[in-house]
Every structure is written in structure tokens, then in C-alpha cells.
Coordinates of C-alpha atoms and ligand atoms in Angstrom, one line a residue:
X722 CA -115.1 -140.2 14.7
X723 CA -114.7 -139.7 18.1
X724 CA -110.8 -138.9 17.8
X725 CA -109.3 -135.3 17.1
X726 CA -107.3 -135.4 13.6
X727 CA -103.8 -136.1 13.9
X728 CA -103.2 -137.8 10.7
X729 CA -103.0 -137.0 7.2
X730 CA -102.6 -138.3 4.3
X731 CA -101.1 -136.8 0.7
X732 CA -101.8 -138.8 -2.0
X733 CA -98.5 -137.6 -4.3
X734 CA -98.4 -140.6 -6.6
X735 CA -100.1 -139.6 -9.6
X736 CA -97.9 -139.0 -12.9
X737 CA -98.7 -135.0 -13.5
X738 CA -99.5 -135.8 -17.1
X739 CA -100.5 -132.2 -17.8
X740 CA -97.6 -130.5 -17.2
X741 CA -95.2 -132.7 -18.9
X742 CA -92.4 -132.2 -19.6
X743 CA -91.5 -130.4 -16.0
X744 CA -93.1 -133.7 -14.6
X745 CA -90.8 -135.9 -16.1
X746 CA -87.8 -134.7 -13.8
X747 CA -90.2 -133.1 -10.8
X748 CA -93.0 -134.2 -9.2
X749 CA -96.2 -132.0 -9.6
X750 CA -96.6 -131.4 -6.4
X751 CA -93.0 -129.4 -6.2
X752 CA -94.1 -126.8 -8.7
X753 CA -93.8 -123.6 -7.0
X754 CA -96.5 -121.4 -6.1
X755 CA -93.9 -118.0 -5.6
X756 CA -91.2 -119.4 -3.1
X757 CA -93.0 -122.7 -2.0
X758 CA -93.4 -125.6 -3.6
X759 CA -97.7 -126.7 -3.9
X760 CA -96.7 -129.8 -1.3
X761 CA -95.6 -127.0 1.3
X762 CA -98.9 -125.0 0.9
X763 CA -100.4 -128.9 2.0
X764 CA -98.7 -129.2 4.4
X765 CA -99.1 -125.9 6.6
X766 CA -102.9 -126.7 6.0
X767 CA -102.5 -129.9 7.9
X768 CA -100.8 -128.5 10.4
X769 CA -103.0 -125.7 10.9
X770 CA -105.8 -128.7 11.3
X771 CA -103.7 -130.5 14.1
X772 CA -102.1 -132.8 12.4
X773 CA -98.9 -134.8 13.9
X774 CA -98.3 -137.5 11.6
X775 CA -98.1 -136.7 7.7
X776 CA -98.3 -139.7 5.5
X777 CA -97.1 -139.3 2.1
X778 CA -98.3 -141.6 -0.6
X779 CA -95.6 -141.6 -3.5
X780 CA -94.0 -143.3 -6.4
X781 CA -90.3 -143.9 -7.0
X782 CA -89.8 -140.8 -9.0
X783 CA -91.1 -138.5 -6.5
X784 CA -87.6 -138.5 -4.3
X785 CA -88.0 -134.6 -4.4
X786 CA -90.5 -134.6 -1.8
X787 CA -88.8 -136.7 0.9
X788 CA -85.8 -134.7 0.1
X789 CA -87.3 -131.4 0.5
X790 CA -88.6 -132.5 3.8
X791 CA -85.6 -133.6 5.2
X792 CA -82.4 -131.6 6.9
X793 CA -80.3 -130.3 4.1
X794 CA -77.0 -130.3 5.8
X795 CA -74.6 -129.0 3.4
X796 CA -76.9 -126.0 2.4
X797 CA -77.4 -125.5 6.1
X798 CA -74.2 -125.5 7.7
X799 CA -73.2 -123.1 4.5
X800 CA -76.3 -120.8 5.5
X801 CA -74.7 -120.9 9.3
X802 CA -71.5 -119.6 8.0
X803 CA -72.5 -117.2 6.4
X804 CA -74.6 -115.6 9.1
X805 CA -77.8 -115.9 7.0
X806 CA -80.3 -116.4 9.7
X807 CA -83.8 -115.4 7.7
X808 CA -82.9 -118.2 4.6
X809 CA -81.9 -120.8 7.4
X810 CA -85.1 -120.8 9.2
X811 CA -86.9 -120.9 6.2
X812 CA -84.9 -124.2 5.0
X813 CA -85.6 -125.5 8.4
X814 CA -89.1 -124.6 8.6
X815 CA -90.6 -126.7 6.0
X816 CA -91.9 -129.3 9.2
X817 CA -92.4 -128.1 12.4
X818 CA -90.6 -130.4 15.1
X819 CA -93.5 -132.0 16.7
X820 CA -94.9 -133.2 12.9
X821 CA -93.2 -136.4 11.5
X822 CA -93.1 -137.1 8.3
X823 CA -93.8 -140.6 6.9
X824 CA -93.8 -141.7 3.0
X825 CA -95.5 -144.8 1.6
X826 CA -94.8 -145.9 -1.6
X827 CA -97.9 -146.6 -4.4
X828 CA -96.4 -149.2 -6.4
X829 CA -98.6 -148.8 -9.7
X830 CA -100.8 -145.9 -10.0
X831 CA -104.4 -147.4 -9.9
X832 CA -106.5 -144.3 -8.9
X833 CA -107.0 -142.2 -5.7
X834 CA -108.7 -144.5 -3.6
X835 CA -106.0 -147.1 -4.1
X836 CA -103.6 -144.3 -2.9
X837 CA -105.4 -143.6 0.2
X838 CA -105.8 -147.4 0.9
X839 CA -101.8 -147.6 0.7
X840 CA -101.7 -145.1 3.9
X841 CA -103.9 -147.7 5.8
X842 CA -100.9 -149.3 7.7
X843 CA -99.5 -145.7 8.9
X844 CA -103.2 -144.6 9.7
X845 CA -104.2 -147.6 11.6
X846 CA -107.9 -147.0 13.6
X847 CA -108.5 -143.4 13.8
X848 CA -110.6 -140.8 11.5
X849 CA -108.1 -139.6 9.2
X850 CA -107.6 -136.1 6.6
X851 CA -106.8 -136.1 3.1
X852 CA -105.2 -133.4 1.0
X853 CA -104.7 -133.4 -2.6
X854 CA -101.7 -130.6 -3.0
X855 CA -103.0 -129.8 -6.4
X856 CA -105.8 -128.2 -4.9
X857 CA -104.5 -125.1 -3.0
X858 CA -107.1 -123.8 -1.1
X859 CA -106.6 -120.7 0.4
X860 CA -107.9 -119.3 3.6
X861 CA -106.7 -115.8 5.4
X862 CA -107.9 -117.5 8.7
X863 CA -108.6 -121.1 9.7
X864 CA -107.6 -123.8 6.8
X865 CA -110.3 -125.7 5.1
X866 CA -109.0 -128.7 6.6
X867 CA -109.5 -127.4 10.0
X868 CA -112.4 -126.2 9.3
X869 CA -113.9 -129.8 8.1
X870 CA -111.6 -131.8 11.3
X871 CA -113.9 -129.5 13.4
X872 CA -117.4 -130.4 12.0
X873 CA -116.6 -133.8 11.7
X874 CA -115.4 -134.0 15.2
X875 CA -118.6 -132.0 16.1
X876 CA -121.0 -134.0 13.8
X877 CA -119.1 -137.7 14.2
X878 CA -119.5 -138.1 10.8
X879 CA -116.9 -138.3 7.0
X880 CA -116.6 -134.8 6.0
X881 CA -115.9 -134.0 2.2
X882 CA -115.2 -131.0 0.8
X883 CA -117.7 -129.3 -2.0
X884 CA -117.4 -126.4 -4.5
X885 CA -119.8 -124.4 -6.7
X886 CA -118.6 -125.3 -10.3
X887 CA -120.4 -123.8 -13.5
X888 CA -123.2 -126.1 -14.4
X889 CA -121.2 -127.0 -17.6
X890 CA -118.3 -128.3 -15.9
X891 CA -120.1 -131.5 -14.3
X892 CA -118.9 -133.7 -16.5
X893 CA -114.9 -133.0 -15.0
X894 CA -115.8 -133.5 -10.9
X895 CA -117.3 -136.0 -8.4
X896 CA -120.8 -134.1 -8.0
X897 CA -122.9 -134.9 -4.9
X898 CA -126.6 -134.6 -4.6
X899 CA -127.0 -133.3 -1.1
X900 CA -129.7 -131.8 1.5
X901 CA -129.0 -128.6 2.8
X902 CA -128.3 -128.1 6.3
X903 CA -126.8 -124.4 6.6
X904 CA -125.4 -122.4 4.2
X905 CA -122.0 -124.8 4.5
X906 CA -122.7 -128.1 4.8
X907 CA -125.4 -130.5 3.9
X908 CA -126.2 -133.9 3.8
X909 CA -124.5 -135.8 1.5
X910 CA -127.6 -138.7 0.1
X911 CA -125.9 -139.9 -3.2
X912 CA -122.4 -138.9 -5.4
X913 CA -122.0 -139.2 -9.2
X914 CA -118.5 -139.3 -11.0
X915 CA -118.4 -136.9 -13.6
X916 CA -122.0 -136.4 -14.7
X917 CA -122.8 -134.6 -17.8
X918 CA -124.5 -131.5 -17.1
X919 CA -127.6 -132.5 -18.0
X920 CA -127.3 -135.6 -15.5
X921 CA -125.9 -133.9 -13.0
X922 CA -127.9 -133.4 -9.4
X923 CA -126.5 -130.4 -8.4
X924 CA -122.9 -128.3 -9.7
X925 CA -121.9 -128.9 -6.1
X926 CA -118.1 -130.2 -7.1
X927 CA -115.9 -132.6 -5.0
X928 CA -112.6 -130.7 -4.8
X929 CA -109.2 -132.2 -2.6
X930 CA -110.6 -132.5 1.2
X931 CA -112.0 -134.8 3.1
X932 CA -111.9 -136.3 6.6
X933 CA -112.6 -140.0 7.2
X934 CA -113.1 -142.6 9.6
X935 CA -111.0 -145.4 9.6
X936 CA -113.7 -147.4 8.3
X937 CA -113.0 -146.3 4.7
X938 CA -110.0 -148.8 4.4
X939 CA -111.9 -152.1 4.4
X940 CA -114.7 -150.5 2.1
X941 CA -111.5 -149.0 0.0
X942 CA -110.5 -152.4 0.4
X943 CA -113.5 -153.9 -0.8
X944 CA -113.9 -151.8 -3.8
X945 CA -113.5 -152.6 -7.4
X946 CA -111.6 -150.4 -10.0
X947 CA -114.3 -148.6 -11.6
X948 CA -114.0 -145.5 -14.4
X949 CA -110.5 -146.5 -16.2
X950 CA -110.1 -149.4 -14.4
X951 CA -108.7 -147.1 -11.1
X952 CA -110.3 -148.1 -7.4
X953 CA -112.2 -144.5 -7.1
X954 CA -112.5 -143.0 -3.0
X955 CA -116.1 -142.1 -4.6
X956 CA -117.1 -145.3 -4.9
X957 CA -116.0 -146.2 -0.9
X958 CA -117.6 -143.0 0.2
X959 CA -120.8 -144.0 -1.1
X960 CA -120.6 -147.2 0.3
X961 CA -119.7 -145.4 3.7
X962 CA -122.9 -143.5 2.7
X963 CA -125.1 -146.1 2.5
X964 CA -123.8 -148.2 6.1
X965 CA -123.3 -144.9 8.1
X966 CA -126.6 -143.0 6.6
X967 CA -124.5 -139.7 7.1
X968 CA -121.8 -138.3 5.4
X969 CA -121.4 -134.3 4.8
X970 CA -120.5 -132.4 2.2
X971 CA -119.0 -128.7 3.5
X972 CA -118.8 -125.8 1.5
X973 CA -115.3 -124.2 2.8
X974 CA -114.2 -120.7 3.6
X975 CA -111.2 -120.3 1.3
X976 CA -110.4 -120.3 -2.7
X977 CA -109.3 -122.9 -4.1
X978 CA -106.8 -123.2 -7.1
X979 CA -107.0 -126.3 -9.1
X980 CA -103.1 -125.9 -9.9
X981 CA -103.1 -129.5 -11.3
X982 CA -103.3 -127.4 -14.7
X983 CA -101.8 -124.5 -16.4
X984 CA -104.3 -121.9 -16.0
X985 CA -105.0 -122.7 -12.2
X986 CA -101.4 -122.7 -11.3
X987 CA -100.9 -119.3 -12.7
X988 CA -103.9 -118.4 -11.1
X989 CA -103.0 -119.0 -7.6
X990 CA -99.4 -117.4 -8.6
X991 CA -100.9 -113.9 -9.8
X992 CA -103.2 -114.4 -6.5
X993 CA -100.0 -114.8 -3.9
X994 CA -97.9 -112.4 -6.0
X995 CA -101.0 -109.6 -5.2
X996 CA -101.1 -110.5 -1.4
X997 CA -97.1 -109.9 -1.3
X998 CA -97.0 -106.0 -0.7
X999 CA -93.4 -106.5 -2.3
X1000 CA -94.2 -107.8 -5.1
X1001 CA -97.8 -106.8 -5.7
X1002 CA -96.7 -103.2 -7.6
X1003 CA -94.0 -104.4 -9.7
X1004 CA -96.9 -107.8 -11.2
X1005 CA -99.7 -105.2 -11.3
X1006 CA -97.3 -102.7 -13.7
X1007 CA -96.4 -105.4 -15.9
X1008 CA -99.8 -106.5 -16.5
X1009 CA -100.7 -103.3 -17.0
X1010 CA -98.1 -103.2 -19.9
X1011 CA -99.4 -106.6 -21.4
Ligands
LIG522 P1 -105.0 -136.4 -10.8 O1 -106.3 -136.9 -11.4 O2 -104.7 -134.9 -10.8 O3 -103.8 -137.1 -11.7 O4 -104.8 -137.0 -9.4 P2 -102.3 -136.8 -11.8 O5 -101.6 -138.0 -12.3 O6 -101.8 -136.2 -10.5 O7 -102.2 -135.6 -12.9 P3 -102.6 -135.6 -14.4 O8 -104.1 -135.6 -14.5 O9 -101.9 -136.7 -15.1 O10 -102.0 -134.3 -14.9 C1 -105.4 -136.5 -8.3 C2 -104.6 -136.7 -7.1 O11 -104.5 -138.1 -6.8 C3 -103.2 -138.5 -6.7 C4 -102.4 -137.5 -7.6 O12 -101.0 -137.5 -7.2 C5 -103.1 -136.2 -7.2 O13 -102.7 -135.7 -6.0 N1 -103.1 -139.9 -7.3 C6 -103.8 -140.2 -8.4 C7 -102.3 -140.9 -6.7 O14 -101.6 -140.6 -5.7 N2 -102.3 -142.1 -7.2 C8 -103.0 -142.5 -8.3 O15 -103.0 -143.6 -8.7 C9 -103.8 -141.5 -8.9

């Protein structure tokens, strides 16, 4: 992984299940955290981690987010008219010149790992940074992914992205049993999908991060659809495992929001609205009353 990071990839294709019916008409990954959508959140994170190239691997209902990365003429020029400067640069400020965006489309749903391996052609032969929007992680200072681009670079080796989790929540994560090696990372020696509690090696959780070499394709490639008959990036990262002998896990600076459900969404919403000096009075009053 001898390359800087300068691509990454969003795996958007999934179908949002648990927060039908918004999902029918919007895609997941466009429910708003305040005044940006969870795909914008994403995205600054990649940037922040050097990122040029952002692959996004979608469906055909998700037009929203090709849309809401692309110039919005009508709303612009009417924003230009009207002298409203602050709301133009934010419509023009979701990408930063220098980033293109490029979207991929993953014809059926068959699991992560199937998602990532439809990036492969955009990605080519470089290590390579994967976000999964749902998971916001948030960081005052450096991103998480620029946090893992650096100790992979450092380390030349995949990078994945760990959490603490109660012990009785094993059974909902990737859970890796893992030497330590400072108080962030470790050694990553074998992963188990969704491990009952009383199975599981450690309550050190998988959560949306990881940096890869390119290598991962052809084992991706290689791999056969495993738990509900999806091709699972667990399954490739353990056979990266075994042929590299290193692979870390990193416990990131940051909290993370798992806004792929209810609770977590309005989680990291009460969070943002308390770091808004704006807004933080007016939320903490009306709690106050509930
Ligand atoms: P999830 O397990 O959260 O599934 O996928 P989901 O479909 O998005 O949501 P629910 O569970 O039905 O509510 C984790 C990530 O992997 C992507 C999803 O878009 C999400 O970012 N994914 C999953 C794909 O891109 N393709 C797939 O085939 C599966």
C-alpha cells in the first residue's frame, strides 16, 4: 500500500429497509442530519482523508445522490439573482472542484462486498477507502478515514475500523479477534460475522471504515455468497488475512452514529443540533419541557 489514498468508494446501493416508507421515494443515505444529507457528512470525510476520486456504488432508484452532486442550474442562477451569496456557496459546495465524482451502478443487491467489487473498474490498482454513510463518525479534528489512510500508509497494510460494542450486541457486528498493539490499533488474527456473545472473541465491532489494497478485488472476486446468500467484504478480508499475515483493526478518534436506524439517526441529530450555538438553546429548552 505504497500509494497515498485518493480513491473512495460509497457503497449506496442497499434498499434502507428500516426506514421505510421515506426509503421508498429517497435513498437512505439523503436523510438529513440538520442541513446535510448523511452522503454529505461521507463525503467531507473523504475529502478530509485526500481523496480525489469518489466512486459511488448505487442502484437505479438512488438518482437523488447524483443529482445532489451535480450543478443545480435553475436554483443557482435564481440564488445569483437574488444576491444570496451564503445559500449559493453552500449549493455549490457540496464537491470541492479538484474531487470528481463517479457513480457505478449495483445491478442486484447481493451484499457489501459485491458492492465494493462493482467499484473495481473505477479503482483500478491502488489501495483504496471505503465509507458506509450510515455510519457517521464524527471527529472535531482529523476524520477517521484520515486517520486509518495514514496508518495504513505508515504500516503498508488493510486498515479496518473497530468499535467497543456492549458484549450483548455481538451477535449484530463483524467482531475481530485481535492482538493489541497500542491503545488504537492491533492486529487483526481472525473475524467472525455476527457472533453470539457467548462465541464472540472480543466486543471489538466492525463499524463503516476501512482502507484496502487493491488486492481485495480478485479475493472479492473469488468469494462466494455466504450469510443470506450476499458475497460478505468479511469473508475477502480474512482471506486477505491469511495471504498478507497483516491486517489492522484501529480504534478511531471520533463517535460514530449508526444512523442506518431510528434511534442512531436521532442520535447524531440531538448531537449536531447541541454543537450549533444557534440552535443548541432553543433543543435543550424543549427537552427540558418533554
Ligand atoms: P445495510 O446492512 O445497512 O443494508 O448495508 P441497507 O439495505 O442499507 O439497510 P437496511 O438494513 O435494509 O435498513 C450496509 C451498507 O452497504 C450498502 C448499503 O447501502 C449500506 O451503505 N449495501 C448493502 C450495498 O451497497 N449493496 C448491497 O447489496 C448491500
Amino acid at each position: 500500500m505504497s500509494k497515498p489514498l485518493r480513491k473512495v468508494v460509497f457503497p449506496v446501493a442497499g434498499l434502507g429497509t428500516r426506514f421505510l416508507p421515506a426509503t421508498k421515494a429517497v435513498a437512505k443515505e439523503m436523510l438529513p442530519v440538520l442541513d446535510k444529507p448523511l452522503i454529505q457528512y461521507a463525503v467531507d470525510e473523504a475529502v478530509d482523508a485526500g481523496a480525489d476520486t469518489l466512486v459511488f456504488v448505487t442502484n437505479r432508484y438512488k438518482h437523488a445522490i447524483a443529482d445532489y452532486f451535480d450543478k443545480a442550474y435553475e436554483l443557482e442562477a435564481k440564488l445569483q439573482e437574488k444576491g444570496k451569496a451564503e445559500l449559493l456557496a453552500l449549493v455549490q459546495g457540496t464537491l470541492p472542484r479538484h474531487v470528481r465524482a463517479i457513480f457505478v451502478t449495483q445491478p442486484e443487491a447481493l451484499g457489501l462486498g459485491h458492492a465494493v467489487l462493482c467499484a473495481r473498474p473505477v479503482v483500478g490498482d491502488e489501495p483504496f477507502g471505503v465509507i458506509l454513510p450510515d455510519d457517521l463518525i464524527w471527529n472535531g479534528g482529523k476524520g477517521a478515514l484520515r486517520q486509518m489512510a495514514e496508518l495504513a500508509e505508515a504500516e503498508q497494510a488493510g486498515v479496518i475500523a473497530v468499535e467497543e460494542v456492549p458484549h450483548d450486541q455481538t451477535d449484530k457486528y463483524g467482531i475481530v479477534d485481535a492482538s493489541v498493539i497500542d491503545d488504537r490499533s492491533a492486529s487483526i488474527r481472525h473475524m467472525v460475522e455476527k457472533p453470539k456473545p457467548a462465541d464472540a472473541p472480543s466486543n471489538l465491532a466492525v463499524v463503516g471504515r476501512y482502507v484496502l489494497p487493491a488486492r481485495i478485488f480478485q479475493l472479492l472476486d473469488q468469494t462466494t455468497p455466504g450469510a443470506g446468500g450476499e458475497i460478505q467484504i468479511t469473508d475477502a478480508i480474512e482471506a486477505l488475512l491469511k495471504e498478507q499475515g497483516k491486517v489492522l483493526a484501529y480504534r478511531f478518534e471520533g463517535t460514530r452514529f449508526d444512523c442506518g436506524n431510528k434511534a442512531g439517526l436521532v442520535r447524531a441529530t440531538m448531537h449536531m443540533a447541541m454543537q450549533d450555538p444557534a440552535l443548541a438553546p432553543t433543543v435543550r429548552a424543549f427537552l427540558g419541557n418533554l
